[in-house]
PDB file of C-alpha atoms in Angstrom:
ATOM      1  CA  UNK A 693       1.513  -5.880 -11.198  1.00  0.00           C
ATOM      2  CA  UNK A 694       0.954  -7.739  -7.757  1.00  0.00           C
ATOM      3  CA  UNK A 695       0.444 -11.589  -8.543  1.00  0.00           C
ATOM      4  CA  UNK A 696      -0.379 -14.009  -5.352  1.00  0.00           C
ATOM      5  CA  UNK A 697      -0.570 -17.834  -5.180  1.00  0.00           C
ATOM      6  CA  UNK A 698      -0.798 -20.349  -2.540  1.00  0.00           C
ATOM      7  CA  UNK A 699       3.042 -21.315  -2.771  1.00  0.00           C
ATOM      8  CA  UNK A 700       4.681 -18.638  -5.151  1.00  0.00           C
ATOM      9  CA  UNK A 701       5.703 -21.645  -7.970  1.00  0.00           C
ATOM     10  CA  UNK A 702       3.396 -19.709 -10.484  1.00  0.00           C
ATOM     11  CA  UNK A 703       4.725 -16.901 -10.306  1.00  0.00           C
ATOM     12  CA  UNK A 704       8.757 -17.357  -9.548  1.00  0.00           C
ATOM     13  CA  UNK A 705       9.468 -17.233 -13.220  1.00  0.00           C
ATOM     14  CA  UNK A 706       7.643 -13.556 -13.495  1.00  0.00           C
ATOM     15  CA  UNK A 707       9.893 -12.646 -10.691  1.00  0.00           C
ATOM     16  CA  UNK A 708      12.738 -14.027 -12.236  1.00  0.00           C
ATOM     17  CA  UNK A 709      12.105 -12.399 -15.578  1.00  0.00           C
ATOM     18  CA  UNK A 710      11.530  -8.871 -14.104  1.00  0.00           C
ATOM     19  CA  UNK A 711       8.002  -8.826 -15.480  1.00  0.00           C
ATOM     20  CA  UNK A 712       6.575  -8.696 -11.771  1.00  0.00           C
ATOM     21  CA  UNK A 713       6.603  -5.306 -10.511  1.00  0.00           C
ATOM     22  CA  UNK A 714       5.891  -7.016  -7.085  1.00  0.00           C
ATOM     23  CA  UNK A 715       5.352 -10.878  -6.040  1.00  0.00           C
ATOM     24  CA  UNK A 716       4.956 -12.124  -2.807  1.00  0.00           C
ATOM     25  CA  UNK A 717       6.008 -15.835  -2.492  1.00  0.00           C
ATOM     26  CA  UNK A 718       5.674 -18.048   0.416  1.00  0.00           C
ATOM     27  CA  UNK A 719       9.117 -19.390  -0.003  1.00  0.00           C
ATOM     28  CA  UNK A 720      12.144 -18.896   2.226  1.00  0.00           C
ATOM     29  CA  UNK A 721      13.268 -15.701  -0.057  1.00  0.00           C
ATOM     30  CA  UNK A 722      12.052 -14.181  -3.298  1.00  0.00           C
ATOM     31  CA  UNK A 723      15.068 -13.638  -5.979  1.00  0.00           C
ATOM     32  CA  UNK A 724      16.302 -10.470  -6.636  1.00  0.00           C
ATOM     33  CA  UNK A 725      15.077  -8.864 -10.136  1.00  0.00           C
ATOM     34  CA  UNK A 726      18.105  -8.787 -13.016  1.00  0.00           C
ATOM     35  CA  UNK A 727      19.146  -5.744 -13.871  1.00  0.00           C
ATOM     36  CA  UNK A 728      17.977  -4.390 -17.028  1.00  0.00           C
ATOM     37  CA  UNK A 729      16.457  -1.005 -18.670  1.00  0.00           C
ATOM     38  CA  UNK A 730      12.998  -2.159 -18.635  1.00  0.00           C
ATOM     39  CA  UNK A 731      13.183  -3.482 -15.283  1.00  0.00           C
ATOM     40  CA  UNK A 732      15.327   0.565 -13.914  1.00  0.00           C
ATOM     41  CA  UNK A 733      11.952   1.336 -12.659  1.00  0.00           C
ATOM     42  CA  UNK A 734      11.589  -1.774 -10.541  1.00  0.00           C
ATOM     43  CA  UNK A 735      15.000  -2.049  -8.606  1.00  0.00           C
ATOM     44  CA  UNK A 736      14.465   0.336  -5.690  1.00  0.00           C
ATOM     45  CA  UNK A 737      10.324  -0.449  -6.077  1.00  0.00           C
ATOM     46  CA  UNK A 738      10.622  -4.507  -5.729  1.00  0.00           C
ATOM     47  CA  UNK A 739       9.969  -5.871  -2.340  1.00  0.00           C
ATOM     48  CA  UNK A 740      12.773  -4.484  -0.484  1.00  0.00           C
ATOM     49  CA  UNK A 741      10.363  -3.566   2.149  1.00  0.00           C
ATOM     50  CA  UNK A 742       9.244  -7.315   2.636  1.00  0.00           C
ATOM     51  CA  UNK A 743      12.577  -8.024   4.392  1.00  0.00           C
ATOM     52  CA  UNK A 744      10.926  -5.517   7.094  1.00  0.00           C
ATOM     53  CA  UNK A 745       8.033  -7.389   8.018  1.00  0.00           C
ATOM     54  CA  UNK A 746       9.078 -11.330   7.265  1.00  0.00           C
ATOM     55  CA  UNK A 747       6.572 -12.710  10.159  1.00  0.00           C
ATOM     56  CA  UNK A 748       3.882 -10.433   9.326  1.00  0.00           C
ATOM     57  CA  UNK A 749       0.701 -12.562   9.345  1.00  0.00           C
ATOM     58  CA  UNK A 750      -0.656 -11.587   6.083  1.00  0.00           C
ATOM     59  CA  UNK A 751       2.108 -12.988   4.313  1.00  0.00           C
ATOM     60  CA  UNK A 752       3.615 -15.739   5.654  1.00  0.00           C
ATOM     61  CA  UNK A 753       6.887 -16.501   5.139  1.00  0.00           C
ATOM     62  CA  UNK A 754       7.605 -14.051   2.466  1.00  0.00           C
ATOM     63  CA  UNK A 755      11.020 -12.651   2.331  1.00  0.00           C
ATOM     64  CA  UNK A 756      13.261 -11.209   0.147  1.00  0.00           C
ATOM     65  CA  UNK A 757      17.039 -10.591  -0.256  1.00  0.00           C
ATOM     66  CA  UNK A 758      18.070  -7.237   1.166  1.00  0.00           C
ATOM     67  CA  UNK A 759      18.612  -4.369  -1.209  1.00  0.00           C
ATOM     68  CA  UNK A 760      22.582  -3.879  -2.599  1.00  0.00           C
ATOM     69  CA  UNK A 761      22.803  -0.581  -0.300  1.00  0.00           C
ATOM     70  CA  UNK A 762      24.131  -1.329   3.068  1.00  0.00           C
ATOM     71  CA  UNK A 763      21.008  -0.644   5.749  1.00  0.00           C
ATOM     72  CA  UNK A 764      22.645   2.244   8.537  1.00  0.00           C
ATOM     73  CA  UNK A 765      24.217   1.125  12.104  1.00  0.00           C
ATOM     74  CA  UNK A 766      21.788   3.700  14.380  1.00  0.00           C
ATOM     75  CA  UNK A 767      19.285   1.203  16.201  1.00  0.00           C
ATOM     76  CA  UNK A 768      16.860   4.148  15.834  1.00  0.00           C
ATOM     77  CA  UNK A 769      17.045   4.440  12.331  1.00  0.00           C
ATOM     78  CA  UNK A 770      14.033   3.434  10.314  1.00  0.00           C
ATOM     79  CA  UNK A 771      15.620   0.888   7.926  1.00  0.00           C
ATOM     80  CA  UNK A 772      16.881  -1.362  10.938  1.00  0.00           C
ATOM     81  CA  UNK A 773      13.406  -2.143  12.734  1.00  0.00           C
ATOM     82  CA  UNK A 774      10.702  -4.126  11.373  1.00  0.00           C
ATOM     83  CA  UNK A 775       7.210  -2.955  10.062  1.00  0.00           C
ATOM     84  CA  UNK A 776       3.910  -4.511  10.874  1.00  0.00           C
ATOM     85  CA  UNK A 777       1.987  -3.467   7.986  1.00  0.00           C
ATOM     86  CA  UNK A 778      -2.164  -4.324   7.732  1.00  0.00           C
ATOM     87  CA  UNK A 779      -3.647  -4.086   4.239  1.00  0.00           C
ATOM     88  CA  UNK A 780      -7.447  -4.589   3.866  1.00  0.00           C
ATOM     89  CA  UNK A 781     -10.170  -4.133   1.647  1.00  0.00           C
ATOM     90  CA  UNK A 782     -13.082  -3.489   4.443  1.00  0.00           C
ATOM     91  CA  UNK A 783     -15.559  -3.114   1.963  1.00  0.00           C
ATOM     92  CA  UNK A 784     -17.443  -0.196   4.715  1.00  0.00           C
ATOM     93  CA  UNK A 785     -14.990   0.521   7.337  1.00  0.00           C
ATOM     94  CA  UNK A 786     -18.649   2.139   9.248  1.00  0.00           C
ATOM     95  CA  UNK A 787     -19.908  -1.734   8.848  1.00  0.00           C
ATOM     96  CA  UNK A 788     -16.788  -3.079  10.729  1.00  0.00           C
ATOM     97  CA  UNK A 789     -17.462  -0.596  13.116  1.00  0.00           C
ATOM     98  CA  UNK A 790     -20.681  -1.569  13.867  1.00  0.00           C
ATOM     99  CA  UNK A 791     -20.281  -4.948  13.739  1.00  0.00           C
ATOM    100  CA  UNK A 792     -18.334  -4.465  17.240  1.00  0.00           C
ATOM    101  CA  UNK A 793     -15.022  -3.859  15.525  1.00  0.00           C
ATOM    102  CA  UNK A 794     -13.077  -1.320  17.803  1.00  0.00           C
ATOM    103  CA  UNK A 795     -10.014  -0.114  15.757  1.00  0.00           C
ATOM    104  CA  UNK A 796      -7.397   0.303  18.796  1.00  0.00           C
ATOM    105  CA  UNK A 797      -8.098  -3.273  19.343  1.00  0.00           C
ATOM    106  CA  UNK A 798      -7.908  -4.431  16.120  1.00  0.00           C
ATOM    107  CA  UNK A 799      -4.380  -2.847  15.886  1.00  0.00           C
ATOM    108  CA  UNK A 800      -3.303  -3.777  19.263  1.00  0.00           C
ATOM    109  CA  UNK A 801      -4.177  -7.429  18.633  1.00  0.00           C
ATOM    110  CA  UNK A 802      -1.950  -6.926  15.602  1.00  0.00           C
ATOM    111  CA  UNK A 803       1.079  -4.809  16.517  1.00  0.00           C
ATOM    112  CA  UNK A 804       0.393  -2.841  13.731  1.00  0.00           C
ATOM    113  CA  UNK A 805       2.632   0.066  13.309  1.00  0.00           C
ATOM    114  CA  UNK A 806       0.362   0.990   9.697  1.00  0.00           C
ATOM    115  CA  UNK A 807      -2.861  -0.378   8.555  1.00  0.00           C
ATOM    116  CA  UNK A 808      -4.005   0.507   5.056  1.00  0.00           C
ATOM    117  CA  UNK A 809      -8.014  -0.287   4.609  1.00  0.00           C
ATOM    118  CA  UNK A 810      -9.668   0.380   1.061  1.00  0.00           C
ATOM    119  CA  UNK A 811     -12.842   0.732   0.064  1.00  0.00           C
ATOM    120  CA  UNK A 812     -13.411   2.683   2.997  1.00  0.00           C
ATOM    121  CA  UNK A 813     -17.215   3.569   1.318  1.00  0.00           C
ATOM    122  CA  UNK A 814     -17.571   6.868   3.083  1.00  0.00           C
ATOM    123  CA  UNK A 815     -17.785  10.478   2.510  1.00  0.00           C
ATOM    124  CA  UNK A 816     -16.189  13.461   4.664  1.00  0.00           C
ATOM    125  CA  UNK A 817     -19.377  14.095   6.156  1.00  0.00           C
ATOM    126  CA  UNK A 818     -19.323  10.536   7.844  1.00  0.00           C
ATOM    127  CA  UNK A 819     -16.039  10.991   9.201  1.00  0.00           C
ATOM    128  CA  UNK A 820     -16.439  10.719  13.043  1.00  0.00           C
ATOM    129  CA  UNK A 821     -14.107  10.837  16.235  1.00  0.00           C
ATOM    130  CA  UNK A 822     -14.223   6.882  16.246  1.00  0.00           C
ATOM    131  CA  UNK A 823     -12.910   6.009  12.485  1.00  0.00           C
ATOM    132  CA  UNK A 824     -10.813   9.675  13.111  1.00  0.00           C
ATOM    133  CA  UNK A 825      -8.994   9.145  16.172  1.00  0.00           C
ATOM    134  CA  UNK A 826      -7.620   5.998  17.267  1.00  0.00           C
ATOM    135  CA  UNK A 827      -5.048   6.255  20.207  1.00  0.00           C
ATOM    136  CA  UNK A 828      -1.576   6.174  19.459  1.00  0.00           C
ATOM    137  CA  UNK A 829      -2.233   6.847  15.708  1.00  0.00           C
ATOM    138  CA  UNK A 830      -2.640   9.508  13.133  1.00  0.00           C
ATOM    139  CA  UNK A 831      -5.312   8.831  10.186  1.00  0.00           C
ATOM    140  CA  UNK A 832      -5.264  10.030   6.598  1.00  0.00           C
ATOM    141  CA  UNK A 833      -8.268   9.627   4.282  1.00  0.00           C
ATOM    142  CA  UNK A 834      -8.949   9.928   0.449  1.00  0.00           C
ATOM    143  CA  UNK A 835     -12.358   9.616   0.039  1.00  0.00           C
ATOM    144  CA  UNK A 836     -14.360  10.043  -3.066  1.00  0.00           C
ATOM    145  CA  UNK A 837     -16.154  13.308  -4.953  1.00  0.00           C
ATOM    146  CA  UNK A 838     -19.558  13.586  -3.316  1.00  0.00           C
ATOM    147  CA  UNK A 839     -21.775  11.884  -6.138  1.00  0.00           C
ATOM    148  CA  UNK A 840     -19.825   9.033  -6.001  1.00  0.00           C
ATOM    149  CA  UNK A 841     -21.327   7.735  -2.350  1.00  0.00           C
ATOM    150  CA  UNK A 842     -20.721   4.426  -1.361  1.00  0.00           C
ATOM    151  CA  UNK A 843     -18.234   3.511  -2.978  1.00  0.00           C
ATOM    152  CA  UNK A 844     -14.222   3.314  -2.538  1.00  0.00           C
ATOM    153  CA  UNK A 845     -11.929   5.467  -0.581  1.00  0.00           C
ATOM    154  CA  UNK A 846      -9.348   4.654   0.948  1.00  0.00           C
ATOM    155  CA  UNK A 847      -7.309   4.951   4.605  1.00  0.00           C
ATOM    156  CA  UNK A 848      -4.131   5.145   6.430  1.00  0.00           C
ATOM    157  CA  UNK A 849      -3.296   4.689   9.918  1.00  0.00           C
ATOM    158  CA  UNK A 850       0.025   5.201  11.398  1.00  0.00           C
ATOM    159  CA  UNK A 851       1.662   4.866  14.466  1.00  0.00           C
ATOM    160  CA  UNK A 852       2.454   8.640  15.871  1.00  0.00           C
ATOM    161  CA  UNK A 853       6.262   7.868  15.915  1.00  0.00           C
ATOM    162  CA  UNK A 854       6.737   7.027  12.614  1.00  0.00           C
ATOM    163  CA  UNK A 855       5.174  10.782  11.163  1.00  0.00           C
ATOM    164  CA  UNK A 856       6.654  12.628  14.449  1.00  0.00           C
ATOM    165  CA  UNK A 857       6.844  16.292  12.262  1.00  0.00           C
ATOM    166  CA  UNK A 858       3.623  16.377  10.153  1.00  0.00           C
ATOM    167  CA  UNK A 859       4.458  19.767   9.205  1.00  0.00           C
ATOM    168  CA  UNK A 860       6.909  17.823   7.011  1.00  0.00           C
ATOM    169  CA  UNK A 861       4.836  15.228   5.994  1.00  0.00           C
ATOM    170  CA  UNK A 862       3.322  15.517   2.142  1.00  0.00           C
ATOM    171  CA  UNK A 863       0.084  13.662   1.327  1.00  0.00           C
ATOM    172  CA  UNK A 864      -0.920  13.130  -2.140  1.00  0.00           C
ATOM    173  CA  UNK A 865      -4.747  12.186  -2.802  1.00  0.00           C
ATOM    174  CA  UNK A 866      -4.339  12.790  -6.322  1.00  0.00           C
ATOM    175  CA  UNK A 867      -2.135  13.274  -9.419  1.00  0.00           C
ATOM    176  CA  UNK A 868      -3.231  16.278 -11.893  1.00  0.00           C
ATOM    177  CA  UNK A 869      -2.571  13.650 -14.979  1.00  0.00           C
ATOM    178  CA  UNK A 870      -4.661  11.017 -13.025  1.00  0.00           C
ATOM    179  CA  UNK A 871      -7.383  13.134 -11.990  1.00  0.00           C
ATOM    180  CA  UNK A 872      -8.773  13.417 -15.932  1.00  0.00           C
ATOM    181  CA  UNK A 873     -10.747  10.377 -15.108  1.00  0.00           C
ATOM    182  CA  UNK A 874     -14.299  10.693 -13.872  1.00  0.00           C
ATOM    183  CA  UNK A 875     -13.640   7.656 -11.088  1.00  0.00           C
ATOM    184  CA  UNK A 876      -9.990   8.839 -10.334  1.00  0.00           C
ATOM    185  CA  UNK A 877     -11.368  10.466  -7.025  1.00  0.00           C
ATOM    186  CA  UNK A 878     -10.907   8.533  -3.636  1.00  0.00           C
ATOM    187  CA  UNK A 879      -8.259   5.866  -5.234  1.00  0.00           C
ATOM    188  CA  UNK A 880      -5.012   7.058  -4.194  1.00  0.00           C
ATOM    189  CA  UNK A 881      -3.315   8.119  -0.956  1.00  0.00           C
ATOM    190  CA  UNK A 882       0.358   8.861   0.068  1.00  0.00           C
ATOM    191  CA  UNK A 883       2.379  10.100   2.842  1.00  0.00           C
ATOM    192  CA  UNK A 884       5.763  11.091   2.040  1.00  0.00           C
ATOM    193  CA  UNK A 885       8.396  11.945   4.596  1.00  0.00           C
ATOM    194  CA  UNK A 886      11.853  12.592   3.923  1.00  0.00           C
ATOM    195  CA  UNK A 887      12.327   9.405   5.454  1.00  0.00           C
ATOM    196  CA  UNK A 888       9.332   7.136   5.106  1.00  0.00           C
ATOM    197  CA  UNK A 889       6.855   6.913   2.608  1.00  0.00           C
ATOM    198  CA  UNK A 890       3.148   5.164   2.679  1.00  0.00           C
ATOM    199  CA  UNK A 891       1.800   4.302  -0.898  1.00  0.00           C
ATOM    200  CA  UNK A 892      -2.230   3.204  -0.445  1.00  0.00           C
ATOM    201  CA  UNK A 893      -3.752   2.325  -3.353  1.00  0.00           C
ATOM    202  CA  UNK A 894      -7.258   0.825  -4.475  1.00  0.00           C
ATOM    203  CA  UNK A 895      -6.914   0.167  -8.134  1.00  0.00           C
ATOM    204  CA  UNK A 896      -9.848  -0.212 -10.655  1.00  0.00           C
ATOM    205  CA  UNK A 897     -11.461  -3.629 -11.303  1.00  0.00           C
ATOM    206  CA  UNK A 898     -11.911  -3.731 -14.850  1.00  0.00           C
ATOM    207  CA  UNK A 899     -14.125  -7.037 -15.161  1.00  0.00           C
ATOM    208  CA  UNK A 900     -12.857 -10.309 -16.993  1.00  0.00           C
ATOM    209  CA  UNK A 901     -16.279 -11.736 -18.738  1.00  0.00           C
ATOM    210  CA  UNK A 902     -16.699 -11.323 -21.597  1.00  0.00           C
ATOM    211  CA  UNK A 903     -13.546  -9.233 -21.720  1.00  0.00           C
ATOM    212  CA  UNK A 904     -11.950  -6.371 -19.387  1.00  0.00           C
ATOM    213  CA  UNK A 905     -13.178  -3.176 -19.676  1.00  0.00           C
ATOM    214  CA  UNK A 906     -10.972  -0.887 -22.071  1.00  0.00           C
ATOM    215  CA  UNK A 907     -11.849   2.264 -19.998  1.00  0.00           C
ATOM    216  CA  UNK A 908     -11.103   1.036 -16.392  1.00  0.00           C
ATOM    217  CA  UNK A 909      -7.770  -0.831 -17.915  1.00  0.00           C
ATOM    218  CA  UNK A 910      -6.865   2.590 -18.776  1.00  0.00           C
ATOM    219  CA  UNK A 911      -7.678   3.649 -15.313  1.00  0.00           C
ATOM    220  CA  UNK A 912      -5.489   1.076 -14.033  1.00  0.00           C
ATOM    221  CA  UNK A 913      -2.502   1.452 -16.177  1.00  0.00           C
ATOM    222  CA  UNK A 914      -2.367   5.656 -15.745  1.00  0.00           C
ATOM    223  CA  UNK A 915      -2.572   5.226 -11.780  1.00  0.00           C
ATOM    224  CA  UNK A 916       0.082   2.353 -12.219  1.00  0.00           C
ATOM    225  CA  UNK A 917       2.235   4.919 -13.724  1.00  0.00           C
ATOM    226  CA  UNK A 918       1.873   7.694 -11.367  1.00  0.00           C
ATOM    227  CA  UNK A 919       2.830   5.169  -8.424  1.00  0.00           C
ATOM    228  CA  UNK A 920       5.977   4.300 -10.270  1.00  0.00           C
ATOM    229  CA  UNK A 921       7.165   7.553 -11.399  1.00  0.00           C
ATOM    230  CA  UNK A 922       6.689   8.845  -7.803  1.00  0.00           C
ATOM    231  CA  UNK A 923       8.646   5.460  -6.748  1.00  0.00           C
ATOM    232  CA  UNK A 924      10.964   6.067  -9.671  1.00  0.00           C
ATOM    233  CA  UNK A 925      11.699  10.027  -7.921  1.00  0.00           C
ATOM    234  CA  UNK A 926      11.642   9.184  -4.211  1.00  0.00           C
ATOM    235  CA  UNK A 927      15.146   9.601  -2.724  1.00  0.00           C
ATOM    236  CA  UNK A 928      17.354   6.518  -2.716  1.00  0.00           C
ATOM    237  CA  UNK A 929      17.474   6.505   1.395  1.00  0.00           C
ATOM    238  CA  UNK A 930      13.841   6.491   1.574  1.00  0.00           C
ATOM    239  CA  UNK A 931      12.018   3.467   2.661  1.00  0.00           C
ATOM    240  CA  UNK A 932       8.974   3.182   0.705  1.00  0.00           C
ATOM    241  CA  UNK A 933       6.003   0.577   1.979  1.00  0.00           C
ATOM    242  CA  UNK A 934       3.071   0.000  -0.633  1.00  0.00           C
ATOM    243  CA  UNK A 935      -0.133  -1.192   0.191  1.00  0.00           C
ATOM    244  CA  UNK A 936      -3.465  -1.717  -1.242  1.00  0.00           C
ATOM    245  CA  UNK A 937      -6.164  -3.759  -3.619  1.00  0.00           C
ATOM    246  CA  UNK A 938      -4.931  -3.946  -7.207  1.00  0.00           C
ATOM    247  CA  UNK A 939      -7.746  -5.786  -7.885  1.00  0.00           C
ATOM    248  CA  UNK A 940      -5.347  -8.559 -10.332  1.00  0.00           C
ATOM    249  CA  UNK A 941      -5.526 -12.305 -10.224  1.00  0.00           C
ATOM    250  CA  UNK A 942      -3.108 -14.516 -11.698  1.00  0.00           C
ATOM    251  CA  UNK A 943      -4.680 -16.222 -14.363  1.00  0.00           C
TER     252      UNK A 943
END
């Protein structure tokens, strides 16, 4: 799971261990997970894609060593640039509209080349021109089943040149062994390239008083599973960026 702290000391030894899936530390570089079998899912999926983005605002001085694979010569290759990547939980993307919040100055400000917003709180019928079409990006949305209004959803904006062929662009809004769950809807949204792929994820919060909720910890744990087996599958020469609210604190 994702595990944040003010200086990453709390956490180094989970990183260490290969218990982390994912940590980001504000340290000069995060150590490399040790190979093991329990940890064959987490190689490719640990934060290689940090060492993209090491000034990005939202997490400071995070950085990682590179993976083992050599990155490619070609300057236009994707693996050599760097990523701006914006992850937020809007809680009513409509509200930070409203509140004066223009999106194509909210990404400008920020360079971003992707911003990943959850709990979005909408339904397709709300979907309008202005949350739809932001210059110089392309939006995807997985919203929730219609009975469920107001709540979660998530979105993805990317910068047109990164998706340049959407014919060949697969997004995922679902998994058929995730789906079984009455609040599975409106969680989960990928774009996959042969290249490049976008992981945005809101994950269930399951409650800690008096004790976490058995039914949204198995929420948690299947959609936890999909993610990694699609991780686990993606081609080796794909760069993979994950995003989202895991809704996890390190206790």
């Amino acid at each position: 799971m994702v595990e944040l702290d003010s200086d990453g000391s709390a956490i180094a030894a989970d990183i260490e261990s290969g218990e982390a899936l994912i940590g980001v530390l504000r340290l000069d570089y995060a150590p490399p997970l040790p190979p093991s079998p329990e940890a064959a899912l987490h190689q490719d999926f640990r934060l290689a894609a940090l060492s993209y983005w090491p000034d990005s605002p939202l997490l400071a001085h995070a950085h990682v060593q590179s993976p083992s694979a050599p990155l490619p010569d070609e300057p236009h290759d994707l693996h050599v640039r760097r990523y701006r990547i914006f992850s937020w939980n809007v809680n009513s993307i409509r509200n930070l509209v409203r509140t004066g919040t223009h999106l194509a100055d909210l990404f400008d400000e920020h360079r971003v080349d992707i911003a990943c917003f959850q709990e979005v709180k909408l339904q397709t019928s709300n979907l309008t021109p202005t949350l739809t079409e932001v210059p110089g990006y392309v939006s995807f949305w997985s919203l929730p089943v219609a009975h469920q209004k107001g709540v979660k959803g998530v979105a993805t904006y990317v910068r047109t040149n990164l998706f340049p062929d959407l014919t060949n662009l697969r997004v995922i809004t679902a998994f058929p062994e995730f789906d079984v769950h009455p609040d599975a809807s409106g969680r989960i949204l990928i774009l996959d390239s042969p290249e490049l792929c976008v992981i945005n994820a809101y994950y269930p919060n399951a409650g800690m008083h008096p004790a976490p909720r058995a039914d949204a910890l198995t929420l948690k744990r299947d959609l936890h599973e999909c993610i990694a087996r699609h991780i686990a599958n993606a081609d080796k020469e794909q760069l993979i960026f994950f995003a989202g609210d895991l809704n996890v604190a390190h206790t």
